[in-house]
Amino acid sequence: MALFYPTELYVTAHHRALAEEQPLPETLRRMSLSTRVLCFLAFGRPDLDDHWKSLQSDRAFETVRSRSCSILTNIITTATVLLATSGVFVSTGSPVPYSDYSSPAPYCLLFMSLMLAMIAMLTSGSSMIRWLHTDRQWTQEQLTQGDYFVWSYLLSIVTPIFFVVLSLNCFMFAILIVGFSSQSMVFRTVTALWLITYVVNIGAIFMEFMWKYAKGIKSR
């Protein structure tokens, strides 16, 4: 009987692992379009199927937690750079006469970029604290309840991304206004090339976003 004990123990552990695996709750199967978009922005898929599977083991959940904390760390770094740069522009005057960023429109956008960067840092920090102190079982229980808890869970990642992107765009538009209002032809030419590059990149990101979202819907 001693010869069969390891095999018997393996089979018992295997059945126990299968028993611990829980199917996707019905509340997470029927999601609205807005919730699916949030899922895609947070985890790269328009559903929570793969994410729910990652909650079935501690190792997979640690991988998801590390990835989420890495995203939030990058957001904090980007927001810090935007905060410092916008703060310099808002608190100092233009050193050259052909780039007056103290006029009302660019100054307002730079100030908005400053405030949004601060909000992005605060939301990223609070979300990171939440991710660092959460555990797998608690996350499963919260997601199973659906509705508000699912939105709160997804927004802990999407909200910081939204604010840092909005801050970046406010900064970009402020610089574009300053560039096109400049009396220097060279400065306006560089600004035009910058605008073309910006539009092309935004278009490429949007097309890739739509393609991945449509692919995720078809694969379900």
mmCIF file of C-alpha atoms in Angstrom:
data_model
loop_
_atom_site.group_PDB
_atom_site.id
_atom_site.type_symbol
_atom_site.label_atom_id
_atom_site.label_comp_id
_atom_site.label_asym_id
_atom_site.label_seq_id
_atom_site.Cartn_x
_atom_site.Cartn_y
_atom_site.Cartn_z
ATOM 1 C CA MET A 1 0.000 0.000 0.000
ATOM 2 C CA ALA A 2 2.951 2.331 0.578
ATOM 3 C CA LEU A 3 3.770 2.131 -3.132
ATOM 4 C CA PHE A 4 0.373 3.559 -4.094
ATOM 5 C CA TYR A 5 0.279 6.337 -1.488
ATOM 6 C CA PRO A 6 1.935 9.099 -3.636
ATOM 7 C CA THR A 7 -0.434 8.402 -6.541
ATOM 8 C CA GLU A 8 -3.426 8.382 -4.241
ATOM 9 C CA LEU A 9 -2.312 11.650 -2.684
ATOM 10 C CA TYR A 10 -1.876 13.226 -6.136
ATOM 11 C CA VAL A 11 -5.370 12.168 -7.227
ATOM 12 C CA THR A 12 -6.872 13.544 -4.016
ATOM 13 C CA ALA A 13 -5.085 16.887 -4.449
ATOM 14 C CA HIS A 14 -6.139 17.016 -8.102
ATOM 15 C CA HIS A 15 -9.811 16.489 -7.251
ATOM 16 C CA ARG A 16 -9.558 19.073 -4.488
ATOM 17 C CA ALA A 17 -8.137 21.638 -6.944
ATOM 18 C CA LEU A 18 -10.939 20.934 -9.388
ATOM 19 C CA ALA A 19 -13.488 21.299 -6.636
ATOM 20 C CA GLU A 20 -12.081 24.706 -5.731
ATOM 21 C CA GLU A 21 -12.467 25.971 -9.295
ATOM 22 C CA GLN A 22 -15.659 27.944 -9.550
ATOM 23 C CA PRO A 23 -17.525 28.660 -12.788
ATOM 24 C CA LEU A 24 -18.088 32.237 -13.898
ATOM 25 C CA PRO A 25 -21.053 33.614 -11.894
ATOM 26 C CA GLU A 26 -24.211 34.494 -13.766
ATOM 27 C CA THR A 27 -23.885 38.142 -12.684
ATOM 28 C CA LEU A 28 -20.606 38.352 -14.627
ATOM 29 C CA ARG A 29 -22.001 36.684 -17.743
ATOM 30 C CA ARG A 30 -24.708 39.290 -18.360
ATOM 31 C CA MET A 31 -22.841 42.597 -18.600
ATOM 32 C CA SER A 32 -23.834 45.857 -20.234
ATOM 33 C CA LEU A 33 -21.890 47.436 -23.082
ATOM 34 C CA SER A 34 -20.327 50.026 -20.782
ATOM 35 C CA THR A 35 -19.114 47.299 -18.413
ATOM 36 C CA ARG A 36 -17.606 45.375 -21.325
ATOM 37 C CA VAL A 37 -15.740 48.497 -22.441
ATOM 38 C CA LEU A 38 -14.395 48.944 -18.908
ATOM 39 C CA CYS A 39 -13.319 45.285 -18.892
ATOM 40 C CA PHE A 40 -11.462 45.801 -22.147
ATOM 41 C CA LEU A 41 -9.728 48.942 -20.898
ATOM 42 C CA ALA A 42 -8.712 47.270 -17.647
ATOM 43 C CA PHE A 43 -7.754 43.751 -18.771
ATOM 44 C CA GLY A 44 -7.649 43.790 -22.581
ATOM 45 C CA ARG A 45 -10.779 41.642 -23.008
ATOM 46 C CA PRO A 46 -14.480 42.622 -23.199
ATOM 47 C CA ASP A 47 -15.371 40.079 -20.502
ATOM 48 C CA LEU A 48 -14.114 38.731 -17.192
ATOM 49 C CA ASP A 49 -13.735 35.080 -18.245
ATOM 50 C CA ASP A 50 -9.921 34.988 -18.216
ATOM 51 C CA HIS A 51 -9.699 37.227 -15.185
ATOM 52 C CA TRP A 52 -12.075 34.986 -13.230
ATOM 53 C CA LYS A 53 -9.880 31.990 -14.105
ATOM 54 C CA SER A 54 -6.880 33.849 -12.684
ATOM 55 C CA LEU A 55 -8.740 34.095 -9.385
ATOM 56 C CA GLN A 56 -8.765 30.302 -9.045
ATOM 57 C CA SER A 57 -5.102 30.089 -7.999
ATOM 58 C CA ASP A 58 -2.846 32.219 -5.841
ATOM 59 C CA ARG A 59 -0.021 32.202 -8.400
ATOM 60 C CA ALA A 60 -2.225 33.475 -11.240
ATOM 61 C CA PHE A 61 -3.733 36.118 -8.988
ATOM 62 C CA GLU A 62 -0.270 37.334 -7.996
ATOM 63 C CA THR A 63 0.550 37.717 -11.694
ATOM 64 C CA VAL A 64 -2.563 39.841 -12.237
ATOM 65 C CA ARG A 65 -1.816 41.898 -9.137
ATOM 66 C CA SER A 66 1.788 42.506 -10.227
ATOM 67 C CA ARG A 67 0.626 43.577 -13.686
ATOM 68 C CA SER A 68 -1.977 45.959 -12.267
ATOM 69 C CA CYS A 69 0.512 47.495 -9.813
ATOM 70 C CA SER A 70 3.018 47.915 -12.653
ATOM 71 C CA ILE A 71 0.412 49.802 -14.713
ATOM 72 C CA LEU A 72 -0.427 52.026 -11.757
ATOM 73 C CA THR A 73 3.272 52.693 -11.113
ATOM 74 C CA ASN A 74 3.735 53.794 -14.724
ATOM 75 C CA ILE A 75 0.688 56.065 -14.417
ATOM 76 C CA ILE A 76 2.127 57.665 -11.270
ATOM 77 C CA THR A 77 5.441 58.255 -13.058
ATOM 78 C CA THR A 78 3.723 59.809 -16.089
ATOM 79 C CA ALA A 79 1.467 61.939 -13.888
ATOM 80 C CA THR A 80 4.481 63.152 -11.904
ATOM 81 C CA VAL A 81 6.236 64.271 -15.094
ATOM 82 C CA LEU A 82 3.088 66.032 -16.309
ATOM 83 C CA LEU A 83 2.592 67.661 -12.915
ATOM 84 C CA ALA A 84 6.141 68.986 -12.824
ATOM 85 C CA THR A 85 6.118 70.173 -16.456
ATOM 86 C CA SER A 86 2.716 71.847 -16.247
ATOM 87 C CA GLY A 87 3.707 73.420 -12.946
ATOM 88 C CA VAL A 88 6.762 74.991 -14.550
ATOM 89 C CA PHE A 89 4.711 76.396 -17.430
ATOM 90 C CA VAL A 90 1.992 77.737 -15.125
ATOM 91 C CA SER A 91 4.312 79.314 -12.577
ATOM 92 C CA THR A 92 6.844 80.905 -14.963
ATOM 93 C CA GLY A 93 6.643 83.265 -17.896
ATOM 94 C CA SER A 94 7.792 82.506 -21.412
ATOM 95 C CA PRO A 95 11.548 83.085 -21.913
ATOM 96 C CA VAL A 96 11.082 83.802 -25.633
ATOM 97 C CA PRO A 97 8.637 86.260 -27.232
ATOM 98 C CA TYR A 98 7.395 83.919 -29.996
ATOM 99 C CA SER A 99 5.912 81.309 -27.617
ATOM 100 C CA ASP A 100 3.563 83.080 -25.240
ATOM 101 C CA TYR A 101 1.911 80.340 -23.177
ATOM 102 C CA SER A 102 0.587 82.829 -20.609
ATOM 103 C CA SER A 103 -2.386 83.777 -22.817
ATOM 104 C CA PRO A 104 -5.805 82.667 -21.464
ATOM 105 C CA ALA A 105 -6.436 79.546 -23.605
ATOM 106 C CA PRO A 106 -3.087 77.728 -23.203
ATOM 107 C CA TYR A 107 -2.749 78.831 -19.588
ATOM 108 C CA CYS A 108 -6.173 77.369 -18.777
ATOM 109 C CA LEU A 109 -5.291 74.077 -20.494
ATOM 110 C CA LEU A 110 -1.952 73.895 -18.696
ATOM 111 C CA PHE A 111 -3.674 74.510 -15.375
ATOM 112 C CA MET A 112 -6.223 71.784 -16.179
ATOM 113 C CA SER A 113 -3.355 69.438 -17.067
ATOM 114 C CA LEU A 114 -1.766 70.234 -13.718
ATOM 115 C CA MET A 115 -4.945 69.496 -11.756
ATOM 116 C CA LEU A 116 -5.753 66.328 -13.705
ATOM 117 C CA ALA A 117 -2.211 65.040 -13.158
ATOM 118 C CA MET A 118 -2.677 65.538 -9.418
ATOM 119 C CA ILE A 119 -5.971 63.626 -9.537
ATOM 120 C CA ALA A 120 -4.286 60.850 -11.550
ATOM 121 C CA MET A 121 -1.579 60.528 -8.901
ATOM 122 C CA LEU A 122 -4.123 60.397 -6.072
ATOM 123 C CA THR A 123 -6.368 57.823 -7.765
ATOM 124 C CA SER A 124 -3.370 55.705 -8.796
ATOM 125 C CA GLY A 125 -2.009 55.733 -5.254
ATOM 126 C CA SER A 126 -5.342 54.757 -3.704
ATOM 127 C CA SER A 127 -5.881 52.039 -6.316
ATOM 128 C CA MET A 128 -2.392 50.630 -5.698
ATOM 129 C CA ILE A 129 -3.053 50.488 -1.959
ATOM 130 C CA ARG A 130 -6.250 48.591 -2.715
ATOM 131 C CA TRP A 131 -4.485 46.091 -4.987
ATOM 132 C CA LEU A 132 -1.614 45.532 -2.551
ATOM 133 C CA HIS A 133 -3.931 44.749 0.366
ATOM 134 C CA THR A 134 -6.592 42.710 -1.429
ATOM 135 C CA ASP A 135 -6.602 38.916 -1.612
ATOM 136 C CA ARG A 136 -8.012 36.341 -3.993
ATOM 137 C CA GLN A 137 -10.955 35.173 -1.884
ATOM 138 C CA TRP A 138 -12.106 38.717 -1.099
ATOM 139 C CA THR A 139 -11.911 39.656 -4.778
ATOM 140 C CA GLN A 140 -14.026 36.647 -5.741
ATOM 141 C CA GLU A 141 -16.656 37.544 -3.179
ATOM 142 C CA GLN A 142 -16.818 41.151 -4.360
ATOM 143 C CA LEU A 143 -17.090 40.283 -8.061
ATOM 144 C CA THR A 144 -19.756 37.666 -7.390
ATOM 145 C CA GLN A 145 -22.072 40.390 -6.060
ATOM 146 C CA GLY A 146 -21.881 42.190 -9.434
ATOM 147 C CA ASP A 147 -23.177 45.689 -10.293
ATOM 148 C CA TYR A 148 -21.509 48.326 -8.109
ATOM 149 C CA PHE A 149 -18.692 46.050 -6.951
ATOM 150 C CA VAL A 150 -17.699 45.117 -10.514
ATOM 151 C CA TRP A 151 -17.684 48.789 -11.551
ATOM 152 C CA SER A 152 -15.638 49.738 -8.499
ATOM 153 C CA TYR A 153 -13.182 46.934 -9.247
ATOM 154 C CA LEU A 154 -12.730 47.939 -12.901
ATOM 155 C CA LEU A 155 -12.602 51.677 -12.210
ATOM 156 C CA SER A 156 -9.705 51.148 -9.797
ATOM 157 C CA ILE A 157 -7.579 50.660 -12.936
ATOM 158 C CA VAL A 158 -9.465 52.624 -15.584
ATOM 159 C CA THR A 159 -9.933 55.865 -13.604
ATOM 160 C CA PRO A 160 -6.201 56.650 -13.197
ATOM 161 C CA ILE A 161 -5.653 55.880 -16.895
ATOM 162 C CA PHE A 162 -8.505 58.223 -17.837
ATOM 163 C CA PHE A 163 -7.152 61.140 -15.790
ATOM 164 C CA VAL A 164 -3.550 60.795 -16.934
ATOM 165 C CA VAL A 165 -4.623 60.574 -20.600
ATOM 166 C CA LEU A 166 -6.857 63.610 -20.164
ATOM 167 C CA SER A 167 -4.005 65.513 -18.498
ATOM 168 C CA LEU A 168 -1.646 64.606 -21.326
ATOM 169 C CA ASN A 169 -4.127 65.741 -23.962
ATOM 170 C CA CYS A 170 -4.712 69.073 -22.205
ATOM 171 C CA PHE A 171 -0.966 69.643 -22.162
ATOM 172 C CA MET A 172 -0.665 68.694 -25.832
ATOM 173 C CA PHE A 173 -3.476 71.034 -26.905
ATOM 174 C CA ALA A 174 -1.945 73.887 -24.899
ATOM 175 C CA ILE A 175 1.386 73.441 -26.678
ATOM 176 C CA LEU A 176 -0.370 73.203 -30.059
ATOM 177 C CA ILE A 177 -2.225 76.475 -29.434
ATOM 178 C CA VAL A 178 1.020 78.156 -28.435
ATOM 179 C CA GLY A 179 2.774 76.768 -31.507
ATOM 180 C CA PHE A 180 0.169 77.846 -34.050
ATOM 181 C CA SER A 181 -0.129 81.265 -32.402
ATOM 182 C CA SER A 182 3.601 81.845 -32.676
ATOM 183 C CA GLN A 183 5.042 84.468 -35.006
ATOM 184 C CA SER A 184 7.947 82.172 -35.888
ATOM 185 C CA MET A 185 7.463 80.184 -39.096
ATOM 186 C CA VAL A 186 9.864 77.500 -37.897
ATOM 187 C CA PHE A 187 7.925 77.078 -34.669
ATOM 188 C CA ARG A 188 4.631 76.802 -36.554
ATOM 189 C CA THR A 189 6.107 74.251 -38.966
ATOM 190 C CA VAL A 190 7.388 72.094 -36.118
ATOM 191 C CA THR A 191 3.990 72.363 -34.424
ATOM 192 C CA ALA A 192 2.216 71.267 -37.631
ATOM 193 C CA LEU A 193 4.501 68.223 -37.935
ATOM 194 C CA TRP A 194 3.863 67.453 -34.273
ATOM 195 C CA LEU A 195 0.104 67.670 -34.839
ATOM 196 C CA ILE A 196 0.269 65.284 -37.808
ATOM 197 C CA THR A 197 2.294 62.773 -35.772
ATOM 198 C CA TYR A 198 -0.152 63.121 -32.877
ATOM 199 C CA VAL A 199 -3.225 62.542 -35.068
ATOM 200 C CA VAL A 200 -1.623 59.517 -36.789
ATOM 201 C CA ASN A 201 -0.693 57.935 -33.449
ATOM 202 C CA ILE A 202 -4.134 58.549 -31.958
ATOM 203 C CA GLY A 203 -5.766 57.077 -35.076
ATOM 204 C CA ALA A 204 -3.533 53.998 -34.945
ATOM 205 C CA ILE A 205 -4.279 53.462 -31.254
ATOM 206 C CA PHE A 206 -8.017 53.857 -31.852
ATOM 207 C CA MET A 207 -8.001 51.405 -34.782
ATOM 208 C CA GLU A 208 -6.044 48.857 -32.769
ATOM 209 C CA PHE A 209 -8.449 49.330 -29.869
ATOM 210 C CA MET A 210 -11.480 48.700 -32.089
ATOM 211 C CA TRP A 211 -9.841 45.702 -33.786
ATOM 212 C CA LYS A 212 -8.949 44.030 -30.483
ATOM 213 C CA TYR A 213 -12.386 44.755 -29.055
ATOM 214 C CA ALA A 214 -14.143 43.255 -32.100
ATOM 215 C CA LYS A 215 -11.815 40.248 -31.993
ATOM 216 C CA GLY A 216 -12.582 39.731 -28.311
ATOM 217 C CA ILE A 217 -16.341 39.863 -28.984
ATOM 218 C CA LYS A 218 -16.101 37.329 -31.829
ATOM 219 C CA SER A 219 -13.975 34.914 -29.777
ATOM 220 C CA ARG A 220 -16.637 34.629 -27.079
#
